[in-house]
């Protein structure tokens, strides 16, 4: 019995120990789980956004390019990026056919989502299979970056709808965020003056300033969070004006043999590494102009060729095909596996262009077609696609170029040219069928239009052709020139009989334009936000309407004076 009691006692003790270990293990696992996959609230770098953290995720902040710009250390926990955060993961499926991407430049005259809903199916029917969305100040930045967004910026819900529309019409959506040059919309704010490469100019970021990389990473992260499914991401990096002029850059260049190319490559490579860690499998694109003076060796040494593809751009109607070939050869030698091209369907033929010259952009695409045809000769670099750019401004501080609806016929002609390899009878017939108009290349016009936004197209045509000329026409009439000069109006001196010859015509013209512009405002309001209408009228209409209105006021006032003596001005 004693031995049996002892055995039972031992067994009971083992059971108690086992239960105690199990309870302790469960409690311990709860604590570990909280550390492994926790949600934290941060306040500085991530601008009050929440991110899920995974202790096994590699830190995307690390500057792996040891000879690159010095990036100030940041708390590791604030820059961990969870792969789950950006699921679904980007697939590594090989793209078979080159993409035809329509570029929507949102740094001016950004269309409302309701208009995008109309044109996305049109773009797909014309042969496009992607959208390059250059957000600029139209992205709904949050936290510390909220200062960057326009008062009419898209809402998060707008972006979800844009993504849904793109997916519905099988349009690959590629976000574009500038990370180096063309950062005027960021660097115009006093808060970021200290990050300028040139103190007095807002064009380019100082890559060596302590907070520059934090700023870029915050912007990219916020945009990437809204585009988790993106396969491609464009990081800009063109026209880095003034690079090397900051005191930071001068000191760096002094100790690095004046290697401006490496100064540029260090920054974009660091950005590229950050992006590829932020989102596994993401494919990056950069504009190529800053590479053109660099050697293939220096590009290759940077490692950039493993992170991104260059987008070779030229918007001229007589682009040099051989020169483009030289660039392709250089990038192939540098180790890039793919190249993109960039043509233009609008916004590249004049800084203040109102009416899109279709023939100019057609010729540009005919030249690019020659380049595309030549691609089989390059054995180790593949043609990945072409972006048909539609610039809305040359840069953030310049005037508007052609409105998007005005350029739809040009875009249609360019897309069909790429589809058929030329703009022959078949391509022209297809454009006319889809747009419901007759393409007249000699007049750069689409007659009888019926596509989305065609009312804006037609009304801009009338304003462009007739507003200024109609005012000038009446000012050149016999009685106007003889009896209603600026001298007569200044001194309230004219014969009412002479003014009566053009008074009614003048008032009629004013009434016609008033009525027309009321309708114009209504059709513009359906597509654009109020700031676009205000700016476009200020740049293209108001001067002529104000002149016309003032003439009406003056003629009525002077007629009431019944031809009395002129007002005497005293001259000291």
PDB file of N, CA, C and O in Angstrom, residues 89-126:
ATOM      1  N   UNK A  89       0.435  40.277 -52.589  1.00  0.00           N
ATOM      2  CA  UNK A  89       1.791  40.490 -53.075  1.00  0.00           C
ATOM      3  C   UNK A  89       1.817  40.575 -54.592  1.00  0.00           C
ATOM      4  O   UNK A  89       0.981  39.994 -55.277  1.00  0.00           O
ATOM      5  N   UNK A  90       2.798  41.337 -55.081  1.00  0.00           N
ATOM      6  CA  UNK A  90       2.948  41.484 -56.524  1.00  0.00           C
ATOM      7  C   UNK A  90       3.409  40.173 -57.134  1.00  0.00           C
ATOM      8  O   UNK A  90       4.388  39.580 -56.689  1.00  0.00           O
ATOM      9  N   UNK A  91       2.715  39.726 -58.146  1.00  0.00           N
ATOM     10  CA  UNK A  91       3.106  38.488 -58.809  1.00  0.00           C
ATOM     11  C   UNK A  91       4.301  38.733 -59.698  1.00  0.00           C
ATOM     12  O   UNK A  91       4.545  39.847 -60.137  1.00  0.00           O
ATOM     13  N   UNK A  92       5.044  37.696 -59.963  1.00  0.00           N
ATOM     14  CA  UNK A  92       6.237  37.828 -60.796  1.00  0.00           C
ATOM     15  C   UNK A  92       5.984  37.266 -62.186  1.00  0.00           C
ATOM     16  O   UNK A  92       6.884  36.792 -62.862  1.00  0.00           O
ATOM     17  N   UNK A  93       4.736  37.321 -62.610  1.00  0.00           N
ATOM     18  CA  UNK A  93       4.396  36.802 -63.934  1.00  0.00           C
ATOM     19  C   UNK A  93       5.084  37.609 -65.023  1.00  0.00           C
ATOM     20  O   UNK A  93       5.109  38.833 -64.978  1.00  0.00           O
ATOM     21  N   UNK A  94       5.638  36.956 -65.976  1.00  0.00           N
ATOM     22  CA  UNK A  94       6.308  37.642 -67.072  1.00  0.00           C
ATOM     23  C   UNK A  94       5.275  38.297 -67.981  1.00  0.00           C
ATOM     24  O   UNK A  94       4.330  37.666 -68.432  1.00  0.00           O
ATOM     25  N   UNK A  95       5.482  39.581 -68.196  1.00  0.00           N
ATOM     26  CA  UNK A  95       4.568  40.331 -69.057  1.00  0.00           C
ATOM     27  C   UNK A  95       4.885  39.984 -70.510  1.00  0.00           C
ATOM     28  O   UNK A  95       6.013  40.065 -70.970  1.00  0.00           O
ATOM     29  N   UNK A  96       3.898  39.568 -71.234  1.00  0.00           N
ATOM     30  CA  UNK A  96       4.141  39.126 -72.614  1.00  0.00           C
ATOM     31  C   UNK A  96       4.091  40.281 -73.606  1.00  0.00           C
ATOM     32  O   UNK A  96       4.969  40.423 -74.443  1.00  0.00           O
ATOM     33  N   UNK A  97       3.069  41.099 -73.538  1.00  0.00           N
ATOM     34  CA  UNK A  97       2.907  42.185 -74.498  1.00  0.00           C
ATOM     35  C   UNK A  97       3.235  43.528 -73.853  1.00  0.00           C
ATOM     36  O   UNK A  97       2.834  43.794 -72.718  1.00  0.00           O
ATOM     37  N   UNK A  98       3.938  44.403 -74.569  1.00  0.00           N
ATOM     38  CA  UNK A  98       4.219  45.733 -74.036  1.00  0.00           C
ATOM     39  C   UNK A  98       2.922  46.504 -73.751  1.00  0.00           C
ATOM     40  O   UNK A  98       1.940  46.371 -74.484  1.00  0.00           O
ATOM     41  N   UNK A  99       2.954  47.265 -72.695  1.00  0.00           N
ATOM     42  CA  UNK A  99       1.786  48.036 -72.292  1.00  0.00           C
ATOM     43  C   UNK A  99       1.699  49.355 -73.060  1.00  0.00           C
ATOM     44  O   UNK A  99       2.723  49.929 -73.447  1.00  0.00           O
ATOM     45  N   UNK A 100       0.483  49.815 -73.271  1.00  0.00           N
ATOM     46  CA  UNK A 100       0.233  51.150 -73.827  1.00  0.00           C
ATOM     47  C   UNK A 100      -0.474  51.949 -72.733  1.00  0.00           C
ATOM     48  O   UNK A 100      -1.661  51.758 -72.471  1.00  0.00           O
ATOM     49  N   UNK A 101       0.285  52.824 -72.102  1.00  0.00           N
ATOM     50  CA  UNK A 101      -0.154  53.507 -70.890  1.00  0.00           C
ATOM     51  C   UNK A 101      -0.511  54.959 -71.199  1.00  0.00           C
ATOM     52  O   UNK A 101       0.276  55.678 -71.809  1.00  0.00           O
ATOM     53  N   UNK A 102      -1.685  55.398 -70.776  1.00  0.00           N
ATOM     54  CA  UNK A 102      -2.081  56.798 -70.919  1.00  0.00           C
ATOM     55  C   UNK A 102      -1.731  57.532 -69.635  1.00  0.00           C
ATOM     56  O   UNK A 102      -2.171  57.145 -68.542  1.00  0.00           O
ATOM     57  N   UNK A 103      -0.940  58.565 -69.761  1.00  0.00           N
ATOM     58  CA  UNK A 103      -0.475  59.349 -68.618  1.00  0.00           C
ATOM     59  C   UNK A 103      -1.488  60.442 -68.288  1.00  0.00           C
ATOM     60  O   UNK A 103      -1.861  61.240 -69.139  1.00  0.00           O
ATOM     61  N   UNK A 104      -1.947  60.448 -67.042  1.00  0.00           N
ATOM     62  CA  UNK A 104      -2.829  61.511 -66.556  1.00  0.00           C
ATOM     63  C   UNK A 104      -2.034  62.367 -65.584  1.00  0.00           C
ATOM     64  O   UNK A 104      -1.724  61.940 -64.466  1.00  0.00           O
ATOM     65  N   UNK A 105      -1.709  63.571 -66.023  1.00  0.00           N
ATOM     66  CA  UNK A 105      -0.929  64.504 -65.214  1.00  0.00           C
ATOM     67  C   UNK A 105      -1.898  65.323 -64.366  1.00  0.00           C
ATOM     68  O   UNK A 105      -2.675  66.119 -64.890  1.00  0.00           O
ATOM     69  N   UNK A 106      -1.824  65.164 -63.053  1.00  0.00           N
ATOM     70  CA  UNK A 106      -2.814  65.788 -62.164  1.00  0.00           C
ATOM     71  C   UNK A 106      -2.310  67.067 -61.509  1.00  0.00           C
ATOM     72  O   UNK A 106      -2.932  67.557 -60.566  1.00  0.00           O
ATOM     73  N   UNK A 107      -1.211  67.647 -61.997  1.00  0.00           N
ATOM     74  CA  UNK A 107      -0.745  68.878 -61.373  1.00  0.00           C
ATOM     75  C   UNK A 107      -1.404  70.123 -61.978  1.00  0.00           C
ATOM     76  O   UNK A 107      -0.845  71.210 -61.975  1.00  0.00           O
ATOM     77  N   UNK A 108      -2.615  69.935 -62.428  1.00  0.00           N
ATOM     78  CA  UNK A 108      -3.410  71.021 -62.988  1.00  0.00           C
ATOM     79  C   UNK A 108      -4.566  70.424 -63.758  1.00  0.00           C
ATOM     80  O   UNK A 108      -4.419  69.401 -64.426  1.00  0.00           O
ATOM     81  N   UNK A 109      -5.749  71.050 -63.649  1.00  0.00           N
ATOM     82  CA  UNK A 109      -6.940  70.589 -64.380  1.00  0.00           C
ATOM     83  C   UNK A 109      -7.186  69.093 -64.188  1.00  0.00           C
ATOM     84  O   UNK A 109      -7.475  68.368 -65.136  1.00  0.00           O
ATOM     85  N   UNK A 110      -7.064  68.647 -62.946  1.00  0.00           N
ATOM     86  CA  UNK A 110      -7.346  67.237 -62.664  1.00  0.00           C
ATOM     87  C   UNK A 110      -8.827  66.957 -62.884  1.00  0.00           C
ATOM     88  O   UNK A 110      -9.676  67.675 -62.354  1.00  0.00           O
ATOM     89  N   UNK A 111      -9.171  65.939 -63.652  1.00  0.00           N
ATOM     90  CA  UNK A 111     -10.585  65.636 -63.909  1.00  0.00           C
ATOM     91  C   UNK A 111     -11.259  65.010 -62.694  1.00  0.00           C
ATOM     92  O   UNK A 111     -10.622  64.300 -61.911  1.00  0.00           O
ATOM     93  N   UNK A 112     -12.542  65.268 -62.552  1.00  0.00           N
ATOM     94  CA  UNK A 112     -13.322  64.614 -61.511  1.00  0.00           C
ATOM     95  C   UNK A 112     -13.436  63.126 -61.830  1.00  0.00           C
ATOM     96  O   UNK A 112     -13.335  62.706 -62.992  1.00  0.00           O
ATOM     97  N   UNK A 113     -13.680  62.336 -60.797  1.00  0.00           N
ATOM     98  CA  UNK A 113     -13.795  60.887 -60.983  1.00  0.00           C
ATOM     99  C   UNK A 113     -14.976  60.563 -61.900  1.00  0.00           C
ATOM    100  O   UNK A 113     -14.940  59.587 -62.652  1.00  0.00           O
ATOM    101  N   UNK A 114     -16.015  61.392 -61.861  1.00  0.00           N
ATOM    102  CA  UNK A 114     -17.166  61.151 -62.737  1.00  0.00           C
ATOM    103  C   UNK A 114     -16.767  61.201 -64.207  1.00  0.00           C
ATOM    104  O   UNK A 114     -17.341  60.477 -65.031  1.00  0.00           O
ATOM    105  N   UNK A 115     -15.784  62.031 -64.548  1.00  0.00           N
ATOM    106  CA  UNK A 115     -15.314  62.090 -65.933  1.00  0.00           C
ATOM    107  C   UNK A 115     -14.424  60.895 -66.259  1.00  0.00           C
ATOM    108  O   UNK A 115     -14.489  60.328 -67.363  1.00  0.00           O
ATOM    109  N   UNK A 116     -13.590  60.491 -65.288  1.00  0.00           N
ATOM    110  CA  UNK A 116     -12.759  59.303 -65.500  1.00  0.00           C
ATOM    111  C   UNK A 116     -13.642  58.084 -65.764  1.00  0.00           C
ATOM    112  O   UNK A 116     -13.271  57.193 -66.539  1.00  0.00           O
ATOM    113  N   UNK A 117     -14.796  58.062 -65.117  1.00  0.00           N
ATOM    114  CA  UNK A 117     -15.733  56.959 -65.326  1.00  0.00           C
ATOM    115  C   UNK A 117     -16.199  56.897 -66.774  1.00  0.00           C
ATOM    116  O   UNK A 117     -16.497  55.820 -67.304  1.00  0.00           O
ATOM    117  N   UNK A 118     -16.237  58.041 -67.449  1.00  0.00           N
ATOM    118  CA  UNK A 118     -16.646  58.093 -68.856  1.00  0.00           C
ATOM    119  C   UNK A 118     -15.511  57.762 -69.808  1.00  0.00           C
ATOM    120  O   UNK A 118     -15.722  57.132 -70.847  1.00  0.00           O
ATOM    121  N   UNK A 119     -14.289  58.210 -69.455  1.00  0.00           N
ATOM    122  CA  UNK A 119     -13.201  58.056 -70.437  1.00  0.00           C
ATOM    123  C   UNK A 119     -12.408  56.763 -70.285  1.00  0.00           C
ATOM    124  O   UNK A 119     -11.770  56.329 -71.240  1.00  0.00           O
ATOM    125  N   UNK A 120     -12.429  56.120 -69.120  1.00  0.00           N
ATOM    126  CA  UNK A 120     -11.674  54.870 -68.991  1.00  0.00           C
ATOM    127  C   UNK A 120     -12.145  53.819 -70.010  1.00  0.00           C
ATOM    128  O   UNK A 120     -11.311  53.183 -70.658  1.00  0.00           O
ATOM    129  N   UNK A 121     -13.459  53.608 -70.167  1.00  0.00           N
ATOM    130  CA  UNK A 121     -13.875  52.652 -71.205  1.00  0.00           C
ATOM    131  C   UNK A 121     -13.506  53.110 -72.603  1.00  0.00           C
ATOM    132  O   UNK A 121     -13.199  52.290 -73.476  1.00  0.00           O
ATOM    133  N   UNK A 122     -13.491  54.437 -72.832  1.00  0.00           N
ATOM    134  CA  UNK A 122     -13.086  54.967 -74.133  1.00  0.00           C
ATOM    135  C   UNK A 122     -11.618  54.651 -74.392  1.00  0.00           C
ATOM    136  O   UNK A 122     -11.250  54.212 -75.494  1.00  0.00           O
ATOM    137  N   UNK A 123     -10.767  54.865 -73.386  1.00  0.00           N
ATOM    138  CA  UNK A 123      -9.339  54.586 -73.549  1.00  0.00           C
ATOM    139  C   UNK A 123      -9.096  53.109 -73.851  1.00  0.00           C
ATOM    140  O   UNK A 123      -8.275  52.765 -74.701  1.00  0.00           O
ATOM    141  N   UNK A 124      -9.831  52.249 -73.156  1.00  0.00           N
ATOM    142  CA  UNK A 124      -9.675  50.809 -73.400  1.00  0.00           C
ATOM    143  C   UNK A 124     -10.086  50.446 -74.816  1.00  0.00           C
ATOM    144  O   UNK A 124      -9.425  49.648 -75.488  1.00  0.00           O
ATOM    145  N   UNK A 125     -11.169  51.055 -75.296  1.00  0.00           N
ATOM    146  CA  UNK A 125     -11.635  50.750 -76.651  1.00  0.00           C
ATOM    147  C   UNK A 125     -10.663  51.260 -77.709  1.00  0.00           C
ATOM    148  O   UNK A 125     -10.606  50.732 -78.822  1.00  0.00           O
ATOM    149  N   UNK A 126      -9.881  52.262 -77.372  1.00  0.00           N
ATOM    150  CA  UNK A 126      -8.913  52.828 -78.306  1.00  0.00           C
ATOM    151  C   UNK A 126      -7.589  52.073 -78.316  1.00  0.00           C
ATOM    152  O   UNK A 126      -6.709  52.354 -79.134  1.00  0.00           O
TER     153      UNK A 126
END
